[in-house]
Every structure is written in structure tokens, then in C-alpha cells.
PDB file of C-alpha atoms and ligand atoms in Angstrom:
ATOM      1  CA  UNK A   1      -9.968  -4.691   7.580  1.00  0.00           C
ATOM      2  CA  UNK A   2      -7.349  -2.848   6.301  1.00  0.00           C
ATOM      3  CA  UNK A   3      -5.044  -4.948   3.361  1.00  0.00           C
ATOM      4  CA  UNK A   4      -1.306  -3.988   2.210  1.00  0.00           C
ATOM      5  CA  UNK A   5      -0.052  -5.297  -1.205  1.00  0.00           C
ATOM      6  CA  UNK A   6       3.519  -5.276  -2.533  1.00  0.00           C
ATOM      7  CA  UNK A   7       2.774  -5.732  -6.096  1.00  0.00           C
ATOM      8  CA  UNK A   8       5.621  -7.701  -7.000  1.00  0.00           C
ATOM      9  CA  UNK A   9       7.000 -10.109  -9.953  1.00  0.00           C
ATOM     10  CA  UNK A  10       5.337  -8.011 -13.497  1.00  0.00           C
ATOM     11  CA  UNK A  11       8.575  -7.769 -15.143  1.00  0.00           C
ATOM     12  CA  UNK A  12       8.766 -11.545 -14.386  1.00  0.00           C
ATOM     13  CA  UNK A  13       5.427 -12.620 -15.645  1.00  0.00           C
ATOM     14  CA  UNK A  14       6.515 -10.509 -18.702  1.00  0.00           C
ATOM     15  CA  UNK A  15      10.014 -12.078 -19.291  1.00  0.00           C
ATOM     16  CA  UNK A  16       8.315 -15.736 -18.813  1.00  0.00           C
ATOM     17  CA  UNK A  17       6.598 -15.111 -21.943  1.00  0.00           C
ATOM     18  CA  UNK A  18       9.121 -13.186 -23.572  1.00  0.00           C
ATOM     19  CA  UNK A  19       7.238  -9.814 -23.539  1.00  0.00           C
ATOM     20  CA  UNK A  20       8.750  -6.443 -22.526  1.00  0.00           C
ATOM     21  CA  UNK A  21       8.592  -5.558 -18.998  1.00  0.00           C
ATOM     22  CA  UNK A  22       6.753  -2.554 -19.206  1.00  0.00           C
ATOM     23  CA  UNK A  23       3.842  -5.221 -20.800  1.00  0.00           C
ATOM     24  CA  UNK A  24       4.029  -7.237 -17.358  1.00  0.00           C
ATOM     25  CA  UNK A  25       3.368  -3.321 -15.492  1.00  0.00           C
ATOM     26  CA  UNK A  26       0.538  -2.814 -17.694  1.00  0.00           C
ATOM     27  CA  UNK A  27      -1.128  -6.231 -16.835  1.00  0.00           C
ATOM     28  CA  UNK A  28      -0.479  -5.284 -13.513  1.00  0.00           C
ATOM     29  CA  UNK A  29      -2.015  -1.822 -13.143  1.00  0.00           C
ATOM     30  CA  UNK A  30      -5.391  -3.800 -15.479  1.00  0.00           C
ATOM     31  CA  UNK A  31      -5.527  -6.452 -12.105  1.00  0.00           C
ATOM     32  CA  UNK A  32      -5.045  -3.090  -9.791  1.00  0.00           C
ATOM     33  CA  UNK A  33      -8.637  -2.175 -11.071  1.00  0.00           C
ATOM     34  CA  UNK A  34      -9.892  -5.956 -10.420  1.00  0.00           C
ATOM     35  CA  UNK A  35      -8.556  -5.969  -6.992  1.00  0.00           C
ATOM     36  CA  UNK A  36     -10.052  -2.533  -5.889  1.00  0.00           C
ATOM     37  CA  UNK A  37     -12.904  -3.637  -7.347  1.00  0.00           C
ATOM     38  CA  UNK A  38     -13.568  -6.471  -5.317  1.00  0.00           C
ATOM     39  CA  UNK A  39     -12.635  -5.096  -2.081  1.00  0.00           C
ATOM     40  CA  UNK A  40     -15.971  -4.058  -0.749  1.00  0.00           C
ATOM     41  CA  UNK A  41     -17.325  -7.776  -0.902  1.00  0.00           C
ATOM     42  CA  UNK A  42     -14.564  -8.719   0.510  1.00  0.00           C
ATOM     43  CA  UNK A  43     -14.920  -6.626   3.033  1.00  0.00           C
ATOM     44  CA  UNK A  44     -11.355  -4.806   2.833  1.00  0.00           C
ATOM     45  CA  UNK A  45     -12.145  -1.223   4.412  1.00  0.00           C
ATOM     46  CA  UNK A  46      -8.559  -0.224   3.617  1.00  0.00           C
ATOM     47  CA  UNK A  47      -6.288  -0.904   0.311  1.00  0.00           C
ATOM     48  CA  UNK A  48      -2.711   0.370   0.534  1.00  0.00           C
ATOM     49  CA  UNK A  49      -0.683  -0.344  -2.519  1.00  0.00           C
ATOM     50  CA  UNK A  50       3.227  -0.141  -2.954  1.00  0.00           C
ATOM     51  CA  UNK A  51       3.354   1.268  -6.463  1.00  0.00           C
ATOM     52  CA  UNK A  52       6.653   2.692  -6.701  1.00  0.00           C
ATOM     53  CA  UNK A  53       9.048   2.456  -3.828  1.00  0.00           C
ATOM     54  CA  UNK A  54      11.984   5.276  -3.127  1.00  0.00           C
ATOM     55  CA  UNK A  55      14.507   2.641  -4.503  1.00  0.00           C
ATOM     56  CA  UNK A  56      12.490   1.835  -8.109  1.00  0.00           C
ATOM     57  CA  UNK A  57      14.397   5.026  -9.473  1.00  0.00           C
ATOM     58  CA  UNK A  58      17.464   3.027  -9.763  1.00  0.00           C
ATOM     59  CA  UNK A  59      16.221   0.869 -12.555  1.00  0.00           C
ATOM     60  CA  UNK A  60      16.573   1.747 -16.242  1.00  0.00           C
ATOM     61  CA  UNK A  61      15.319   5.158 -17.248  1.00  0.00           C
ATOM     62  CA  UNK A  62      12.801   3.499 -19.826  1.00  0.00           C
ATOM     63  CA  UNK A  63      11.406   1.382 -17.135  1.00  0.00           C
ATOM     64  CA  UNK A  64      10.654   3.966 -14.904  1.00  0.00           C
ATOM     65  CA  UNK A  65       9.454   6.308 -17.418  1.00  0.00           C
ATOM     66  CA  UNK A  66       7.062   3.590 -18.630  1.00  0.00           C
ATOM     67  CA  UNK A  67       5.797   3.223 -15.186  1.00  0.00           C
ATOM     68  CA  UNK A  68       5.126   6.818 -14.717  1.00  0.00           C
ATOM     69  CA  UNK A  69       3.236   7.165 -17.864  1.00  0.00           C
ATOM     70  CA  UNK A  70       1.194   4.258 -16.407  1.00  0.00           C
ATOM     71  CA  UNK A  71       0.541   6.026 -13.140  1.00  0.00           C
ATOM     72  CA  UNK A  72      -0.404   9.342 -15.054  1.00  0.00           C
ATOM     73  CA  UNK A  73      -2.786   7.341 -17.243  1.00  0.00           C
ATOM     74  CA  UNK A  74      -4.538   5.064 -14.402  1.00  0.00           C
ATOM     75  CA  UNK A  75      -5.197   8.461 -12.551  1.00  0.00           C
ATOM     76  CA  UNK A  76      -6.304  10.245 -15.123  1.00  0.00           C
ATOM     77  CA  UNK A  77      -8.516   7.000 -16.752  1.00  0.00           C
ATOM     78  CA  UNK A  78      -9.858   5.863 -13.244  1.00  0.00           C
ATOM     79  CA  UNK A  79     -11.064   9.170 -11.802  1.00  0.00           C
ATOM     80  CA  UNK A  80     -14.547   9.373 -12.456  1.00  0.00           C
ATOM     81  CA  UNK A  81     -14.904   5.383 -11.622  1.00  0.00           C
ATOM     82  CA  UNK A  82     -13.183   5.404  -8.349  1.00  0.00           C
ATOM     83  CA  UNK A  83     -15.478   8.754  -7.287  1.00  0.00           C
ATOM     84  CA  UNK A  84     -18.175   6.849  -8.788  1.00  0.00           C
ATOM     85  CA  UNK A  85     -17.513   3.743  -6.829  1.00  0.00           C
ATOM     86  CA  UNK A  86     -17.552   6.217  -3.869  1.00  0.00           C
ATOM     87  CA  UNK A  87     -13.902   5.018  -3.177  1.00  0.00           C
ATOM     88  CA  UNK A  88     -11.462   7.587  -1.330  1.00  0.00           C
ATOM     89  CA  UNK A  89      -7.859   8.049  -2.498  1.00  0.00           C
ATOM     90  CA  UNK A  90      -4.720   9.092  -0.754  1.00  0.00           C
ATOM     91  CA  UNK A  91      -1.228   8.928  -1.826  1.00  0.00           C
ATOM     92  CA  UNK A  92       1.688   7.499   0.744  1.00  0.00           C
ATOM     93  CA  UNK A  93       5.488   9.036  -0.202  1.00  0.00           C
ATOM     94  CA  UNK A  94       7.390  11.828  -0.821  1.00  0.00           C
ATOM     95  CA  UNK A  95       5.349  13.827  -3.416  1.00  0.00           C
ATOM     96  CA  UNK A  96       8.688  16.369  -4.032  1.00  0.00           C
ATOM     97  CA  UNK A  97      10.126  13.869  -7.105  1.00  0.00           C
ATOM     98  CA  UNK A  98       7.327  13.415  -9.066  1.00  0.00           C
ATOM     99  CA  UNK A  99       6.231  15.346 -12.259  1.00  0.00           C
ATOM    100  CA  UNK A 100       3.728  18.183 -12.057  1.00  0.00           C
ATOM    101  CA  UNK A 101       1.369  16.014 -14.394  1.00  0.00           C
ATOM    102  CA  UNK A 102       1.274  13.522 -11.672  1.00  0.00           C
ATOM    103  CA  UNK A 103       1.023  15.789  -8.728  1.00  0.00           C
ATOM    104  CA  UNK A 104      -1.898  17.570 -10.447  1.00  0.00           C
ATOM    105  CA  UNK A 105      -3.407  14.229 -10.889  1.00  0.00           C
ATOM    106  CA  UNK A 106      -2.910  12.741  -7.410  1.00  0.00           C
ATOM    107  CA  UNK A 107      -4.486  16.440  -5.942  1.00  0.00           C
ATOM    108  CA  UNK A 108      -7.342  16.104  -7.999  1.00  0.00           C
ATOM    109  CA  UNK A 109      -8.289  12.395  -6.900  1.00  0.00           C
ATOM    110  CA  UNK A 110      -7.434  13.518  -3.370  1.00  0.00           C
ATOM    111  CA  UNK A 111     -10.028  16.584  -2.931  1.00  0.00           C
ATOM    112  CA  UNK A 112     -12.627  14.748  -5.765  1.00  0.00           C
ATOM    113  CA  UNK A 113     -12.748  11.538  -3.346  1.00  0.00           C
ATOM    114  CA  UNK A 114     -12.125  13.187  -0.111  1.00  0.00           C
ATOM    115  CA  UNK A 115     -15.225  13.030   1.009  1.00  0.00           C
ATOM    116  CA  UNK A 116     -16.367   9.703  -0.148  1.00  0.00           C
ATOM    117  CA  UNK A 117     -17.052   6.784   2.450  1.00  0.00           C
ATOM    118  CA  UNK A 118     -16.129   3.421   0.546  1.00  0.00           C
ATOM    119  CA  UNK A 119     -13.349   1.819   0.360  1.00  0.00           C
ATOM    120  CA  UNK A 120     -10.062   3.835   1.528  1.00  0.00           C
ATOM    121  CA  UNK A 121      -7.349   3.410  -1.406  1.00  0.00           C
ATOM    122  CA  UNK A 122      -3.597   4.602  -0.424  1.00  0.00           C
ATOM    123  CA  UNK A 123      -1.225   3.952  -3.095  1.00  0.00           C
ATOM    124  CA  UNK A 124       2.289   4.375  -2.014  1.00  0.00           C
ATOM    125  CA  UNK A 125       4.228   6.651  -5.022  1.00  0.00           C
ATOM    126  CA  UNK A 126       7.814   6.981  -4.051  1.00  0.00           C
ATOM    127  CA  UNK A 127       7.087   5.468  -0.868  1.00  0.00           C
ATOM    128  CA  UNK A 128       9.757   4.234   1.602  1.00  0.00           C
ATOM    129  CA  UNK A 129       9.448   3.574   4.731  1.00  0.00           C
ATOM    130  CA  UNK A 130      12.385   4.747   6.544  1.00  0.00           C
ATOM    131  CA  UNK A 131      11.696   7.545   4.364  1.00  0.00           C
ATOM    132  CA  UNK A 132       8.035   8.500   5.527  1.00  0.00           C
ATOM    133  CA  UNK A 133       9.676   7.893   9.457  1.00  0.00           C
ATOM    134  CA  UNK A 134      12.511  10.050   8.953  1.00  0.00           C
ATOM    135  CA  UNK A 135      10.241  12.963   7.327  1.00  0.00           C
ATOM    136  CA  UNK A 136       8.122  12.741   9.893  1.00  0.00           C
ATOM    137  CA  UNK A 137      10.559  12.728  12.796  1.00  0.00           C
ATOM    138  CA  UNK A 138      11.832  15.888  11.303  1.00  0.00           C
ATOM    139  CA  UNK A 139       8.157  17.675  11.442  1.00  0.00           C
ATOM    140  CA  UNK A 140       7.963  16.624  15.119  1.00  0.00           C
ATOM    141  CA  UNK A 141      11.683  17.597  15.582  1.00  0.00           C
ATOM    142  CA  UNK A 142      10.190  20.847  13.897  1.00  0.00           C
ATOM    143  CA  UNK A 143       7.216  21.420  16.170  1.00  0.00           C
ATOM    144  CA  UNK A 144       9.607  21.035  19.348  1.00  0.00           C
ATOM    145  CA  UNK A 145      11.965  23.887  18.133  1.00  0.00           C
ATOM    146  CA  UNK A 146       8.953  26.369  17.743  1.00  0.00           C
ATOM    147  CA  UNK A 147       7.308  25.044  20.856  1.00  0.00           C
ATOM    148  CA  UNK A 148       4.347  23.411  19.777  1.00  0.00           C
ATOM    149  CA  UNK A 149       4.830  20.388  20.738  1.00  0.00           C
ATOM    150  CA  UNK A 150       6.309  19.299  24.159  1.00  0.00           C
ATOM    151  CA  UNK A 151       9.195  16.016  24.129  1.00  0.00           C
ATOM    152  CA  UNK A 152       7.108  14.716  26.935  1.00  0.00           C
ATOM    153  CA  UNK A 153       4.309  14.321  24.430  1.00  0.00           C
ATOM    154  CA  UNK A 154       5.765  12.406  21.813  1.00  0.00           C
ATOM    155  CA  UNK A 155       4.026   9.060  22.123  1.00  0.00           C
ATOM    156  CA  UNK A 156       3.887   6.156  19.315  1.00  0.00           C
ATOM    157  CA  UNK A 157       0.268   7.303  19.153  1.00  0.00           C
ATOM    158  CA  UNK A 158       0.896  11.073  18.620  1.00  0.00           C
ATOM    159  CA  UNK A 159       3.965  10.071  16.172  1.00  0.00           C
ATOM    160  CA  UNK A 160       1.548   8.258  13.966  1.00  0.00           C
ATOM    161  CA  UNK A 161       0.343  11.148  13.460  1.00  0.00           C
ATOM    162  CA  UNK A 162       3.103  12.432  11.433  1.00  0.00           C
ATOM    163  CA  UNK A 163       3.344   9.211   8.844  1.00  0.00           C
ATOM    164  CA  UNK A 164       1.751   9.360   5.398  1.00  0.00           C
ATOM    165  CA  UNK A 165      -1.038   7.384   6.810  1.00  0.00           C
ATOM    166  CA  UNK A 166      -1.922  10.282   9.716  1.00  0.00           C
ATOM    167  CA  UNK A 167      -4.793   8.625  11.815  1.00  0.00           C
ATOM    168  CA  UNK A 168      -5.180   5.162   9.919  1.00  0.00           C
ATOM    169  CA  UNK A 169      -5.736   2.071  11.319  1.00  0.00           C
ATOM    170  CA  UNK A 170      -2.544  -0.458  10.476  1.00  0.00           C
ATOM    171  CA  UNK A 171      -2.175  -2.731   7.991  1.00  0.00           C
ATOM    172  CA  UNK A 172      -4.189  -6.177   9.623  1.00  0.00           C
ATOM    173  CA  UNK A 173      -2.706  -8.322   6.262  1.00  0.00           C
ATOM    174  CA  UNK A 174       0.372  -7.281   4.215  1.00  0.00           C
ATOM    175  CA  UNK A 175       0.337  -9.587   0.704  1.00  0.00           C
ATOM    176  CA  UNK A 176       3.214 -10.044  -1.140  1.00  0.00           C
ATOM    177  CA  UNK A 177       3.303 -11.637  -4.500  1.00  0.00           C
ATOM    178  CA  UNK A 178       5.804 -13.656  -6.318  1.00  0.00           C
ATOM    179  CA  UNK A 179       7.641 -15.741  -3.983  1.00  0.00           C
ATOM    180  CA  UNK A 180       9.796 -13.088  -2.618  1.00  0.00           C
ATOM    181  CA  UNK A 181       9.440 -13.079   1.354  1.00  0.00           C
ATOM    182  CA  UNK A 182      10.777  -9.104   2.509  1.00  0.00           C
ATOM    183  CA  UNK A 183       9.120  -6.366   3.553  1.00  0.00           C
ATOM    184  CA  UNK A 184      11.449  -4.290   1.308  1.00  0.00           C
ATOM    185  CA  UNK A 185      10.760  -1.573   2.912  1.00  0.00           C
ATOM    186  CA  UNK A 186       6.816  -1.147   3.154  1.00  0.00           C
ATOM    187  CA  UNK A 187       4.981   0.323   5.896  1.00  0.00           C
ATOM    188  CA  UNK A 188       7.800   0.078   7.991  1.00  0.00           C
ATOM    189  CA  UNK A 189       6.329   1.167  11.217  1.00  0.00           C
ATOM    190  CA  UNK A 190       2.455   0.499  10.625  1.00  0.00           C
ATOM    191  CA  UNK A 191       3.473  -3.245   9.695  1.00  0.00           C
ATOM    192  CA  UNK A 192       4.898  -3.409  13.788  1.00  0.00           C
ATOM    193  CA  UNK A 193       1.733  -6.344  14.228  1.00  0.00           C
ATOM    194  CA  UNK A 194       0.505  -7.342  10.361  1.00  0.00           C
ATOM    195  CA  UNK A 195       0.037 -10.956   9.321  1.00  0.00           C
ATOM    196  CA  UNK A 196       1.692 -11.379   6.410  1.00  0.00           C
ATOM    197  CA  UNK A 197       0.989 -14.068   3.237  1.00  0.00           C
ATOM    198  CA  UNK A 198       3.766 -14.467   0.403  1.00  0.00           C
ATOM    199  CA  UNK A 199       2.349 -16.069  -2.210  1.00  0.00           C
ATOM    200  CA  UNK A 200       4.257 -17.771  -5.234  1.00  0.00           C
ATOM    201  CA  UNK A 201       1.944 -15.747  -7.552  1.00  0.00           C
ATOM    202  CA  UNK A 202       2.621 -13.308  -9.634  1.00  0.00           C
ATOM    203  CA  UNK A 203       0.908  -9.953  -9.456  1.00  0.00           C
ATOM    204  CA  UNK A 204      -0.638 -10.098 -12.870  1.00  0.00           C
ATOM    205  CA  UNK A 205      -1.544 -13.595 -11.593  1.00  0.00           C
ATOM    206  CA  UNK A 206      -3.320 -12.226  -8.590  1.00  0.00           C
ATOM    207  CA  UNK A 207      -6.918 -12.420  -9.532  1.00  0.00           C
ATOM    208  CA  UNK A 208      -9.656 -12.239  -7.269  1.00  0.00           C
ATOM    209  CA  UNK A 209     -10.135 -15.345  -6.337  1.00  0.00           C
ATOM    210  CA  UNK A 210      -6.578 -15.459  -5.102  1.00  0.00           C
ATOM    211  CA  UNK A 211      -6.863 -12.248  -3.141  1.00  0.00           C
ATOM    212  CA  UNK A 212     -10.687 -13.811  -1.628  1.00  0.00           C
ATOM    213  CA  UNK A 213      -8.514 -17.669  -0.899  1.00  0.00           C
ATOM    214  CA  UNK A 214      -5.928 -15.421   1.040  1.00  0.00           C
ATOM    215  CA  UNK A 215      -8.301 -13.202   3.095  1.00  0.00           C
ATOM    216  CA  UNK A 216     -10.076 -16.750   3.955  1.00  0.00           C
ATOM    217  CA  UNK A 217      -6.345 -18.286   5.187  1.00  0.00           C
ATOM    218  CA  UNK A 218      -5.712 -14.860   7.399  1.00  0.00           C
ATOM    219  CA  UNK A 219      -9.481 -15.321   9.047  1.00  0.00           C
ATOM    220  CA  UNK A 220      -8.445 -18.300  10.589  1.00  0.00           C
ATOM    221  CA  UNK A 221      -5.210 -17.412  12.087  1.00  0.00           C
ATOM    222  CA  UNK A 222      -5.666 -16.532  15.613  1.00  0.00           C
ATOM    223  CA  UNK A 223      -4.233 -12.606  16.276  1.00  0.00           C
ATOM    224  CA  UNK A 224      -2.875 -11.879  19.889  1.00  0.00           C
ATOM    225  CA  UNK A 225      -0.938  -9.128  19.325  1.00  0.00           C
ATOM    226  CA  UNK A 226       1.570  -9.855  21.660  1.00  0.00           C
ATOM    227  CA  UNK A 227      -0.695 -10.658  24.686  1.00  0.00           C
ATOM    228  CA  UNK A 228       0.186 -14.677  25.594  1.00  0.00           C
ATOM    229  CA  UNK A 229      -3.827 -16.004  25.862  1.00  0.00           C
ATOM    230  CA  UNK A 230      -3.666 -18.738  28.865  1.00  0.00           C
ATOM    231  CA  UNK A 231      -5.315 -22.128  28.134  1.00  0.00           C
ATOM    232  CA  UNK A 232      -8.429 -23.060  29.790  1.00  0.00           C
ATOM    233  CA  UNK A 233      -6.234 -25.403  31.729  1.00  0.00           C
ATOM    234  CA  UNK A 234      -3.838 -22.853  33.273  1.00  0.00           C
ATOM    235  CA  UNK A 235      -6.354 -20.271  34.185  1.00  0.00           C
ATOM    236  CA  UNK A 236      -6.800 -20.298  38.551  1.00  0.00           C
ATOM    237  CA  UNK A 237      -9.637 -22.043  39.646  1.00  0.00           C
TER     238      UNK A 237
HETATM  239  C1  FPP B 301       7.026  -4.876  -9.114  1.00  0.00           C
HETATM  240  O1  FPP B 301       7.252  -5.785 -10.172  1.00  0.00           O
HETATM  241  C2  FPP B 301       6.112  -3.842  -9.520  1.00  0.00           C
HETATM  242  C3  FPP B 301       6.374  -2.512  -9.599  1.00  0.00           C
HETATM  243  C4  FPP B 301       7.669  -1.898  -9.281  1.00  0.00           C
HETATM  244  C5  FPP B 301       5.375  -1.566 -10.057  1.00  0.00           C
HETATM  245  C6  FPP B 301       3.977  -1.789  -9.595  1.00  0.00           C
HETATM  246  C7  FPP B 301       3.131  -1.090 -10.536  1.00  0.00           C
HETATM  247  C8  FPP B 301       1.973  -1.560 -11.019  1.00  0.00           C
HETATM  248  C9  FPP B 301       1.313  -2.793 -10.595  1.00  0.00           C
HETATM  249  C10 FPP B 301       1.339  -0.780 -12.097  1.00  0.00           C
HETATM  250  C11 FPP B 301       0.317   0.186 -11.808  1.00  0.00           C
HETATM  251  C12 FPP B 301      -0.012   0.558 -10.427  1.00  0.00           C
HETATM  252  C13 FPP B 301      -0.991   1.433 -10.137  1.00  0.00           C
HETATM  253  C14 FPP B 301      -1.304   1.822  -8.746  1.00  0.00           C
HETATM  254  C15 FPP B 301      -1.782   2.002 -11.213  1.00  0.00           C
HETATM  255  P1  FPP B 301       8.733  -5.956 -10.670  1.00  0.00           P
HETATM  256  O2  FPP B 301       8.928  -5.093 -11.854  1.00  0.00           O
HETATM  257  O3  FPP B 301       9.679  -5.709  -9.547  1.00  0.00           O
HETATM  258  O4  FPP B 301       8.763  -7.438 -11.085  1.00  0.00           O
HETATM  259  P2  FPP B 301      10.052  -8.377 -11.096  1.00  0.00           P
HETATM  260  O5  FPP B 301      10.484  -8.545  -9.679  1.00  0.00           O
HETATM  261  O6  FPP B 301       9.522  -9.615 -11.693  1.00  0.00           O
HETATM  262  O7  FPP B 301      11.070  -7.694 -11.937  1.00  0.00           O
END
């Protein structure tokens, strides 16, 4: 089962108890650890986090140089762990506007964990998902100017392909925390069939238990991914 999270509502949680934001992000990257954590009992195959969206630059310079600080040091901090927890790591986004730091960092965790066969962790660093289409239409658009790939043979499954998330499976669940109920521009295309649960919780609120009540609620939804599955009643004798 593969599980999308837009980690919303830290600055919140902080302001509520009249802390500084960046205090709410650190909480939040502490339950980060909890939640990967848990995922193998839970049986979540696949974790994809929104971390940092293409839009987050906008907000005040201290912010977001607080919350790349906190990226360098969770990367740095949880590398042997994750490898040890035989968890694989990819990154989601367009790596060109982060710092070196970080993109030495992120290629390390890639090629330590790349072989690994637990849980598959994508966290999405300036990640947006027009973005990631866009990008990728213009590697395809690419390929058909040199020749290497033939119009005829651009298929959804083939332009998949191109996204961050190459040969993935889509998100099944996409979780968003603290009340707000948009996609905000997360896993734009791979989100085409997701469930989706909003919950009223914070992120630094989202412990375990939360994440394990959730999973339970999405189990007993019925998925028919567009098909319309005829009542016993209406089948033909
Ligand atoms: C949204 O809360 C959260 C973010 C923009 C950052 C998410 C980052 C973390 C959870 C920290 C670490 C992550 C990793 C992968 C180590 P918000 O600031 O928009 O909250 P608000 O809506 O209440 O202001």
C-alpha cells in the first residue's frame, strides 16, 4: 500500500501555544521519524511525503531557512537508521534550487539505500506537481526531437515514466492534516484514483495511532476505480 502525506498545520500547532513556528517544524520532522517508523506494521509499502512544496519559497526567508537547516539535519541524523531499518529513499522535485549541502545529502541516502527492500520513502523537496508534469513533458518533448521516442508511443503508462516517481505504483491513500481539504498541488497526476482522509489534526498531532485509525477507515471503503460494480440483483440471469 502505498500512503501520501501533506504534512500540514506545524506553524499552527506552534502559534496555539505561542511558540515560534520553526518549533512547530521541528515537532514535525521528530513525528516524521514516528510515522516511518511504524509503517512496516502497518503495512505501508510506500511513504511519500510533501516536505517542501515549489510555492513554500514565498514565505519569510527565516522560515524557510529554518526548514532547510531541518532537512539538512534529518538527512544527515537519520542516515545510518533509515539504511539500518533497510528503508529506501528517493527524493520527488526539482533538485536545481536546493543547496549543495542538501543535494550531497539527498545523493548519499539515494545510492546508500538504493538497494534496500523495506519500506520505499519519497519525500517531495521542492515538489510541485504541475512542476514534475511540465519537466517531464519537456524530456518526452526532448526524446521526440532526437527521435527516440515516437508521438504514437506516448501513452499515460510510458509518460509515467518521466514523473519523479518513474515506475511507482500511485498513491492508494493521500492524508492530509489539519483541517485543510486541497490537494495543493501534490502528486498531481499519480493522485488521478487516491482515497483521500483530511483529518482535523495537526501534523505534530499525528501520532501513530492516528495514522493506524486512518489506514483502518480507508480498509473499509470499497475502491472501484471507476468501473460501476452491478448488484447481485441486476446481473442477467
Ligand atoms: C506545513 O505546515 C509544513 C511544512 C511546510 C513543512 C513540512 C516539514 C516538516 C514536517 C519537517 C521535516 C520534514 C522532513 C521530511 C524531515 P505549515 O507551516 O504550513 O503549518 P500552518 O499551515 O499551520 O502554517
Amino acid at each position: 500500500m502505498h500512503v501520501g502525506i501533506i504534512m500540514d498545520g506545524n506553524g499552527r500547532w506552534a502559534t496555539h501555544r505561542g511558540l515560534a513556528r520553526l518549533i512547530g517544524h521541528k515537532r514535525g520532522a521528530a513525528q516524521v521519524k514516528k510515522i516511518v517508523k511504524n509503517c512496516p506494521r502497518l503495512g505501508v509499502k510506500t511513504l511519500t511525503l510533501y516536505a517542501f512544496s515549489t510555492e513554500n519559497w514565498k514565505r519569510a526567508a527565516h522560515e524557510v531557512e529554518g526548514l532547510m537547516k531541518l532537512f539538512r539535519g534529518y538527512l544527515a541524523n537519520n542516515l545510518v537508521e533509515l539504511h539500518d531499518k533497510n528503508v529506501r529513499v528517493r527524493f520527488l522535485g526539482d533538485p536545481t534550487a536546493l543547496s549543495p549541502e542538501i543535494l550531497v545529502l539527498m545523493e548519499k541516502l539515494r545510492n546508500l539505500t538504493e538497494g534496500n527492500t523495506g519500506l520505499q520513502l519519497n519525500v517531495a523537496i521542492n515538489y510541485g506537481g504541475r512542476d514534475e508534469i511540465v519537466r517531464a513533458t519537456k524530456e518526452i518533448a526532448a526524446q521526440v526531437a532526437s527521435g527516440e521516442l515516437a508521438i504514437d508511443d506516448i501513452t499515460e503508462a510510458r509518460f509515467s515514466t518521466f514523473l519523479d516517481s518513474r515506475t511507482q505504483n500511485d498513491p492508494d491513500l493521500i492524508i492530509r492534516t489539519a483541517g485543510e481539504m486541497r490537494l495543493s498541488n501534490f502528486l498531481t497526476w499519480q493522485s488521478a484514483y487516491s482515497e483521500f482522509a483530511f483529518l482535523q489534526e495537526s501534523w505534530p498531532e499525528f501520532s501513530p495511532e492516528v495514522f493506524e485509525s486512518t489506514l483502518q477507515n480507508f480498509h473499509s471503503r470499497t475502491r472501484q476505480f471507476g468501473a460501476v460494480v452491478p448488484k447481485r440483483s441486476e446481473l442477467a440471469e
